C-alpha cells in the first residue's frame, strides 16, 4: 500500500504545481477550462490513458469546457506519491490541449465541536454513509464519491455554552474571501470576529448560527 505523504512532503512535491490544489492531505484537485468541449473531451481521454498506464485513476467531472480532476489514493486514505505523479501528468496534458487552470470551486466543510471525537464519529459515519479519512485536524468523514461537505471534529476542553456546536466552513480563494465576507454581511449576517483573518473570518446569521469563511 502506498504511504501517505505528510503535509511538509506534499508541499515540497507540489512546489512547482501551482494549479494543483490540496485539501489537507486528503486529496488533490485540478480544475481547468479548455478552449471548448472537444478539447475538454480530448483532455479527459489523454488523462485516462496516463491513468491506465499508472493503474491509478482520478475522479473526473466534465461540464462543457470545464474539467475537474480529484486525486486521492483511497486504499491509503489520502494523498500519496502516486497522486502527485498523476497530477504532474495531468498538467502536461492541460498544456497540450491549451487549457487554462482555474481556482478550485468553494469547498464546504461541516465542523462539529466535541469533547470526544472518537465517541461521536461512528454515529455520524453511519448516519451519513461516509468513510473515514485523515485530515489536518485528525480523522475526517468524507462522502465516498467526494460530493457533499467534509465533516471534521473540533475538540473542546470543556462543554461550551452560548453558541452552536455545529457550524459550516466555506473555503474560497484568498482573493475572493473579502468579497464573500462582505456579501454575507450584506445578506443579513454579522461579523463575529476577523481576529484570524486572512486565514478565516467568523460570521453569524440573525439567530447566531455561525459560518467561517476560510482561504485555501
C-alpha atoms as a PDB file:
ATOM      1  CA  UNK A   1       0.000   0.000   0.000  1.00  0.00           C
ATOM      2  CA  UNK A   2       1.470   3.424  -0.942  1.00  0.00           C
ATOM      3  CA  UNK A   3       2.465   5.570   2.026  1.00  0.00           C
ATOM      4  CA  UNK A   4       0.587   8.758   2.808  1.00  0.00           C
ATOM      5  CA  UNK A   5       2.538  11.975   2.365  1.00  0.00           C
ATOM      6  CA  UNK A   6       2.937  14.352   5.277  1.00  0.00           C
ATOM      7  CA  UNK A   7       1.897  17.973   4.776  1.00  0.00           C
ATOM      8  CA  UNK A   8       5.558  19.005   4.524  1.00  0.00           C
ATOM      9  CA  UNK A   9       6.277  16.287   1.948  1.00  0.00           C
ATOM     10  CA  UNK A  10       3.194  17.290  -0.019  1.00  0.00           C
ATOM     11  CA  UNK A  11       4.080  20.992  -0.011  1.00  0.00           C
ATOM     12  CA  UNK A  12       7.564  20.129  -1.301  1.00  0.00           C
ATOM     13  CA  UNK A  13       6.210  17.836  -4.012  1.00  0.00           C
ATOM     14  CA  UNK A  14       3.715  20.462  -5.221  1.00  0.00           C
ATOM     15  CA  UNK A  15       6.157  23.381  -5.136  1.00  0.00           C
ATOM     16  CA  UNK A  16       6.129  23.772  -8.930  1.00  0.00           C
ATOM     17  CA  UNK A  17       2.487  22.815  -9.472  1.00  0.00           C
ATOM     18  CA  UNK A  18       0.598  25.986  -8.553  1.00  0.00           C
ATOM     19  CA  UNK A  19      -2.538  24.823 -10.382  1.00  0.00           C
ATOM     20  CA  UNK A  20      -2.801  21.721  -8.181  1.00  0.00           C
ATOM     21  CA  UNK A  21      -4.743  22.484  -5.007  1.00  0.00           C
ATOM     22  CA  UNK A  22      -4.719  20.321  -1.916  1.00  0.00           C
ATOM     23  CA  UNK A  23      -7.409  19.674   0.666  1.00  0.00           C
ATOM     24  CA  UNK A  24      -5.124  18.957   3.592  1.00  0.00           C
ATOM     25  CA  UNK A  25      -3.502  15.608   2.917  1.00  0.00           C
ATOM     26  CA  UNK A  26      -6.837  14.050   1.931  1.00  0.00           C
ATOM     27  CA  UNK A  27      -6.978  14.846  -1.777  1.00  0.00           C
ATOM     28  CA  UNK A  28      -5.657  16.932  -4.657  1.00  0.00           C
ATOM     29  CA  UNK A  29      -7.815  18.820  -7.123  1.00  0.00           C
ATOM     30  CA  UNK A  30      -7.113  20.297 -10.560  1.00  0.00           C
ATOM     31  CA  UNK A  31      -9.797  22.461 -12.210  1.00  0.00           C
ATOM     32  CA  UNK A  32      -9.300  23.762 -15.726  1.00  0.00           C
ATOM     33  CA  UNK A  33     -11.121  25.486 -18.578  1.00  0.00           C
ATOM     34  CA  UNK A  34     -10.493  24.080 -22.046  1.00  0.00           C
ATOM     35  CA  UNK A  35     -10.882  26.105 -25.277  1.00  0.00           C
ATOM     36  CA  UNK A  36     -14.089  24.166 -25.995  1.00  0.00           C
ATOM     37  CA  UNK A  37     -15.962  20.928 -25.427  1.00  0.00           C
ATOM     38  CA  UNK A  38     -13.882  18.871 -27.911  1.00  0.00           C
ATOM     39  CA  UNK A  39     -10.660  19.907 -26.173  1.00  0.00           C
ATOM     40  CA  UNK A  40     -12.179  19.099 -22.788  1.00  0.00           C
ATOM     41  CA  UNK A  41     -13.024  15.598 -24.007  1.00  0.00           C
ATOM     42  CA  UNK A  42      -9.542  15.256 -25.513  1.00  0.00           C
ATOM     43  CA  UNK A  43      -8.023  16.231 -22.172  1.00  0.00           C
ATOM     44  CA  UNK A  44     -10.070  13.589 -20.364  1.00  0.00           C
ATOM     45  CA  UNK A  45      -9.001  10.986 -22.946  1.00  0.00           C
ATOM     46  CA  UNK A  46      -5.328  11.885 -22.547  1.00  0.00           C
ATOM     47  CA  UNK A  47      -5.564  11.704 -18.752  1.00  0.00           C
ATOM     48  CA  UNK A  48      -7.418   8.392 -18.983  1.00  0.00           C
ATOM     49  CA  UNK A  49      -4.506   6.857 -20.913  1.00  0.00           C
ATOM     50  CA  UNK A  50      -1.987   8.084 -18.338  1.00  0.00           C
ATOM     51  CA  UNK A  51      -4.167   6.791 -15.522  1.00  0.00           C
ATOM     52  CA  UNK A  52      -4.377   3.372 -17.144  1.00  0.00           C
ATOM     53  CA  UNK A  53      -0.587   3.283 -17.553  1.00  0.00           C
ATOM     54  CA  UNK A  54      -0.198   4.016 -13.849  1.00  0.00           C
ATOM     55  CA  UNK A  55      -3.158   1.869 -12.787  1.00  0.00           C
ATOM     56  CA  UNK A  56      -4.183   4.857 -10.673  1.00  0.00           C
ATOM     57  CA  UNK A  57      -7.392   6.633 -11.576  1.00  0.00           C
ATOM     58  CA  UNK A  58      -8.756  10.101 -10.689  1.00  0.00           C
ATOM     59  CA  UNK A  59     -12.359  11.134 -10.253  1.00  0.00           C
ATOM     60  CA  UNK A  60     -13.326  13.291 -13.231  1.00  0.00           C
ATOM     61  CA  UNK A  61     -16.119  15.842 -13.588  1.00  0.00           C
ATOM     62  CA  UNK A  62     -16.649  17.411 -17.017  1.00  0.00           C
ATOM     63  CA  UNK A  63     -19.086  20.258 -17.611  1.00  0.00           C
ATOM     64  CA  UNK A  64     -18.913  21.597 -21.155  1.00  0.00           C
ATOM     65  CA  UNK A  65     -15.459  23.258 -21.277  1.00  0.00           C
ATOM     66  CA  UNK A  66     -14.591  22.881 -17.569  1.00  0.00           C
ATOM     67  CA  UNK A  67     -12.975  19.745 -16.168  1.00  0.00           C
ATOM     68  CA  UNK A  68     -12.185  18.922 -12.548  1.00  0.00           C
ATOM     69  CA  UNK A  69      -9.820  16.114 -11.573  1.00  0.00           C
ATOM     70  CA  UNK A  70      -9.856  14.867  -7.974  1.00  0.00           C
ATOM     71  CA  UNK A  71      -6.960  12.660  -6.879  1.00  0.00           C
ATOM     72  CA  UNK A  72      -6.620  10.505  -3.788  1.00  0.00           C
ATOM     73  CA  UNK A  73      -5.242   7.046  -3.035  1.00  0.00           C
ATOM     74  CA  UNK A  74      -8.337   5.519  -1.465  1.00  0.00           C
ATOM     75  CA  UNK A  75      -6.588   2.367  -0.269  1.00  0.00           C
ATOM     76  CA  UNK A  76      -4.204   4.557   1.763  1.00  0.00           C
ATOM     77  CA  UNK A  77      -6.796   7.069   2.888  1.00  0.00           C
ATOM     78  CA  UNK A  78      -5.226  10.198   1.408  1.00  0.00           C
ATOM     79  CA  UNK A  79      -2.589  11.645  -0.924  1.00  0.00           C
ATOM     80  CA  UNK A  80       0.444   9.566  -1.896  1.00  0.00           C
ATOM     81  CA  UNK A  81       3.281   9.930  -4.398  1.00  0.00           C
ATOM     82  CA  UNK A  82       1.001   8.302  -6.997  1.00  0.00           C
ATOM     83  CA  UNK A  83      -1.363  11.263  -6.826  1.00  0.00           C
ATOM     84  CA  UNK A  84       1.468  13.750  -7.214  1.00  0.00           C
ATOM     85  CA  UNK A  85       2.818  11.917 -10.251  1.00  0.00           C
ATOM     86  CA  UNK A  86      -0.622  11.767 -11.843  1.00  0.00           C
ATOM     87  CA  UNK A  87      -1.113  15.481 -11.133  1.00  0.00           C
ATOM     88  CA  UNK A  88       2.143  16.193 -12.951  1.00  0.00           C
ATOM     89  CA  UNK A  89       0.947  14.205 -15.962  1.00  0.00           C
ATOM     90  CA  UNK A  90      -2.432  15.940 -15.904  1.00  0.00           C
ATOM     91  CA  UNK A  91      -0.765  19.352 -16.073  1.00  0.00           C
ATOM     92  CA  UNK A  92       1.269  18.213 -19.089  1.00  0.00           C
ATOM     93  CA  UNK A  93      -1.973  17.258 -20.848  1.00  0.00           C
ATOM     94  CA  UNK A  94      -3.596  20.537 -19.782  1.00  0.00           C
ATOM     95  CA  UNK A  95      -0.827  22.433 -21.565  1.00  0.00           C
ATOM     96  CA  UNK A  96      -1.071  20.150 -24.610  1.00  0.00           C
ATOM     97  CA  UNK A  97      -4.750  20.946 -25.257  1.00  0.00           C
ATOM     98  CA  UNK A  98      -4.394  24.653 -24.474  1.00  0.00           C
ATOM     99  CA  UNK A  99      -6.496  24.542 -21.316  1.00  0.00           C
ATOM    100  CA  UNK A 100      -6.297  27.177 -18.584  1.00  0.00           C
ATOM    101  CA  UNK A 101      -6.018  26.434 -14.859  1.00  0.00           C
ATOM    102  CA  UNK A 102      -8.819  27.773 -12.662  1.00  0.00           C
ATOM    103  CA  UNK A 103      -9.204  28.380  -8.966  1.00  0.00           C
ATOM    104  CA  UNK A 104     -10.981  25.462  -7.297  1.00  0.00           C
ATOM    105  CA  UNK A 105     -14.666  25.861  -6.566  1.00  0.00           C
ATOM    106  CA  UNK A 106     -15.539  26.781  -2.982  1.00  0.00           C
ATOM    107  CA  UNK A 107     -15.107  23.837  -0.616  1.00  0.00           C
ATOM    108  CA  UNK A 108     -17.640  23.369   2.178  1.00  0.00           C
ATOM    109  CA  UNK A 109     -16.934  21.598   5.463  1.00  0.00           C
ATOM    110  CA  UNK A 110     -19.142  20.914   8.465  1.00  0.00           C
ATOM    111  CA  UNK A 111     -17.422  21.341  11.836  1.00  0.00           C
ATOM    112  CA  UNK A 112     -18.762  19.697  14.993  1.00  0.00           C
ATOM    113  CA  UNK A 113     -17.455  20.819  18.398  1.00  0.00           C
ATOM    114  CA  UNK A 114     -16.875  17.814  20.630  1.00  0.00           C
ATOM    115  CA  UNK A 115     -15.308  16.674  23.876  1.00  0.00           C
ATOM    116  CA  UNK A 116     -14.686  13.177  22.481  1.00  0.00           C
ATOM    117  CA  UNK A 117     -14.494  12.824  18.690  1.00  0.00           C
ATOM    118  CA  UNK A 118     -13.931   9.062  18.849  1.00  0.00           C
ATOM    119  CA  UNK A 119     -17.197   8.644  20.748  1.00  0.00           C
ATOM    120  CA  UNK A 120     -19.418  10.508  18.284  1.00  0.00           C
ATOM    121  CA  UNK A 121     -17.652   9.927  14.955  1.00  0.00           C
ATOM    122  CA  UNK A 122     -19.171   6.422  14.406  1.00  0.00           C
ATOM    123  CA  UNK A 123     -22.678   7.927  14.760  1.00  0.00           C
ATOM    124  CA  UNK A 124     -22.047  10.478  12.019  1.00  0.00           C
ATOM    125  CA  UNK A 125     -20.179   7.991   9.823  1.00  0.00           C
ATOM    126  CA  UNK A 126     -23.093   5.537   9.922  1.00  0.00           C
ATOM    127  CA  UNK A 127     -25.798   8.176   9.603  1.00  0.00           C
ATOM    128  CA  UNK A 128     -24.232   9.930   6.614  1.00  0.00           C
ATOM    129  CA  UNK A 129     -22.802   6.816   4.930  1.00  0.00           C
ATOM    130  CA  UNK A 130     -19.383   8.489   4.936  1.00  0.00           C
ATOM    131  CA  UNK A 131     -15.895   6.980   5.241  1.00  0.00           C
ATOM    132  CA  UNK A 132     -13.009   7.983   7.479  1.00  0.00           C
ATOM    133  CA  UNK A 133     -10.005   9.815   6.055  1.00  0.00           C
ATOM    134  CA  UNK A 134      -7.045  11.501   7.685  1.00  0.00           C
ATOM    135  CA  UNK A 135      -7.132  15.313   7.592  1.00  0.00           C
ATOM    136  CA  UNK A 136      -5.259  18.293   9.004  1.00  0.00           C
ATOM    137  CA  UNK A 137      -7.333  18.214  12.202  1.00  0.00           C
ATOM    138  CA  UNK A 138      -7.373  14.431  12.739  1.00  0.00           C
ATOM    139  CA  UNK A 139      -9.781  11.911  11.262  1.00  0.00           C
ATOM    140  CA  UNK A 140     -12.443  13.432   8.998  1.00  0.00           C
ATOM    141  CA  UNK A 141     -15.543  11.955   7.391  1.00  0.00           C
ATOM    142  CA  UNK A 142     -15.861  12.081   3.597  1.00  0.00           C
ATOM    143  CA  UNK A 143     -18.556  11.112   1.155  1.00  0.00           C
ATOM    144  CA  UNK A 144     -17.171   8.057  -0.722  1.00  0.00           C
ATOM    145  CA  UNK A 145     -17.761   9.893  -4.029  1.00  0.00           C
ATOM    146  CA  UNK A 146     -16.253  13.147  -2.688  1.00  0.00           C
ATOM    147  CA  UNK A 147     -19.533  15.065  -3.021  1.00  0.00           C
ATOM    148  CA  UNK A 148     -21.146  16.950  -0.182  1.00  0.00           C
ATOM    149  CA  UNK A 149     -19.337  18.598   2.731  1.00  0.00           C
ATOM    150  CA  UNK A 150     -16.445  17.053   4.634  1.00  0.00           C
ATOM    151  CA  UNK A 151     -17.246  16.603   8.343  1.00  0.00           C
ATOM    152  CA  UNK A 152     -14.484  17.352  10.843  1.00  0.00           C
ATOM    153  CA  UNK A 153     -14.457  17.399  14.631  1.00  0.00           C
ATOM    154  CA  UNK A 154     -13.206  20.413  16.581  1.00  0.00           C
ATOM    155  CA  UNK A 155     -12.018  19.440  20.073  1.00  0.00           C
ATOM    156  CA  UNK A 156     -13.257  21.291  23.145  1.00  0.00           C
ATOM    157  CA  UNK A 157     -11.593  21.328  26.565  1.00  0.00           C
ATOM    158  CA  UNK A 158     -14.912  21.761  28.354  1.00  0.00           C
ATOM    159  CA  UNK A 159     -18.601  21.979  27.397  1.00  0.00           C
ATOM    160  CA  UNK A 160     -19.318  25.181  25.522  1.00  0.00           C
ATOM    161  CA  UNK A 161     -22.467  27.215  26.054  1.00  0.00           C
ATOM    162  CA  UNK A 162     -23.862  30.318  24.423  1.00  0.00           C
ATOM    163  CA  UNK A 163     -23.180  29.256  20.849  1.00  0.00           C
ATOM    164  CA  UNK A 164     -23.975  26.457  18.418  1.00  0.00           C
ATOM    165  CA  UNK A 165     -21.937  23.273  18.469  1.00  0.00           C
ATOM    166  CA  UNK A 166     -22.095  22.805  14.691  1.00  0.00           C
ATOM    167  CA  UNK A 167     -21.000  25.324  12.063  1.00  0.00           C
ATOM    168  CA  UNK A 168     -20.060  25.409   8.390  1.00  0.00           C
ATOM    169  CA  UNK A 169     -16.666  26.331   6.925  1.00  0.00           C
ATOM    170  CA  UNK A 170     -16.527  27.522   3.327  1.00  0.00           C
ATOM    171  CA  UNK A 171     -13.110  27.664   1.646  1.00  0.00           C
ATOM    172  CA  UNK A 172     -12.604  30.182  -1.159  1.00  0.00           C
ATOM    173  CA  UNK A 173      -9.539  31.663  -2.818  1.00  0.00           C
ATOM    174  CA  UNK A 174      -7.527  34.290  -0.935  1.00  0.00           C
ATOM    175  CA  UNK A 175      -8.560  36.993  -3.422  1.00  0.00           C
ATOM    176  CA  UNK A 176     -12.271  36.119  -3.236  1.00  0.00           C
ATOM    177  CA  UNK A 177     -12.529  35.947   0.568  1.00  0.00           C
ATOM    178  CA  UNK A 178     -13.080  39.659   1.397  1.00  0.00           C
ATOM    179  CA  UNK A 179     -15.934  39.911  -1.117  1.00  0.00           C
ATOM    180  CA  UNK A 180     -17.516  36.721   0.222  1.00  0.00           C
ATOM    181  CA  UNK A 181     -17.400  38.189   3.744  1.00  0.00           C
ATOM    182  CA  UNK A 182     -18.933  41.463   2.514  1.00  0.00           C
ATOM    183  CA  UNK A 183     -21.660  39.574   0.643  1.00  0.00           C
ATOM    184  CA  UNK A 184     -22.550  37.601   3.777  1.00  0.00           C
ATOM    185  CA  UNK A 185     -22.818  40.772   5.857  1.00  0.00           C
ATOM    186  CA  UNK A 186     -24.919  42.456   3.165  1.00  0.00           C
ATOM    187  CA  UNK A 187     -27.218  39.415   3.155  1.00  0.00           C
ATOM    188  CA  UNK A 188     -28.068  39.944   6.824  1.00  0.00           C
ATOM    189  CA  UNK A 189     -25.098  38.380   8.568  1.00  0.00           C
ATOM    190  CA  UNK A 190     -22.832  39.931  11.155  1.00  0.00           C
ATOM    191  CA  UNK A 191     -19.090  39.703  11.587  1.00  0.00           C
ATOM    192  CA  UNK A 192     -18.335  37.874  14.835  1.00  0.00           C
ATOM    193  CA  UNK A 193     -14.558  38.285  14.561  1.00  0.00           C
ATOM    194  CA  UNK A 194     -11.835  38.940  11.999  1.00  0.00           C
ATOM    195  CA  UNK A 195      -9.110  38.179  14.528  1.00  0.00           C
ATOM    196  CA  UNK A 196      -7.856  35.274  12.416  1.00  0.00           C
ATOM    197  CA  UNK A 197      -8.147  36.953   9.001  1.00  0.00           C
ATOM    198  CA  UNK A 198      -6.997  36.438   6.326  1.00  0.00           C
ATOM    199  CA  UNK A 199      -6.982  32.734   7.264  1.00  0.00           C
ATOM    200  CA  UNK A 200     -10.622  32.837   8.312  1.00  0.00           C
ATOM    201  CA  UNK A 201     -13.461  35.152   9.357  1.00  0.00           C
ATOM    202  CA  UNK A 202     -16.255  34.088  11.715  1.00  0.00           C
ATOM    203  CA  UNK A 203     -19.743  35.304  10.782  1.00  0.00           C
ATOM    204  CA  UNK A 204     -23.221  34.567  12.092  1.00  0.00           C
ATOM    205  CA  UNK A 205     -26.788  34.795  10.826  1.00  0.00           C
ATOM    206  CA  UNK A 206     -29.568  36.688  12.605  1.00  0.00           C
ATOM    207  CA  UNK A 207     -30.101  33.765  15.014  1.00  0.00           C
ATOM    208  CA  UNK A 208     -26.430  33.265  15.847  1.00  0.00           C
ATOM    209  CA  UNK A 209     -25.683  30.257  13.614  1.00  0.00           C
ATOM    210  CA  UNK A 210     -22.061  30.552  12.575  1.00  0.00           C
ATOM    211  CA  UNK A 211     -20.231  30.336   9.256  1.00  0.00           C
ATOM    212  CA  UNK A 212     -16.457  30.611   8.804  1.00  0.00           C
ATOM    213  CA  UNK A 213     -15.199  31.998   5.516  1.00  0.00           C
ATOM    214  CA  UNK A 214     -11.723  30.461   5.101  1.00  0.00           C
ATOM    215  CA  UNK A 215      -8.988  30.867   2.496  1.00  0.00           C
ATOM    216  CA  UNK A 216      -7.483  27.971   0.579  1.00  0.00           C
END
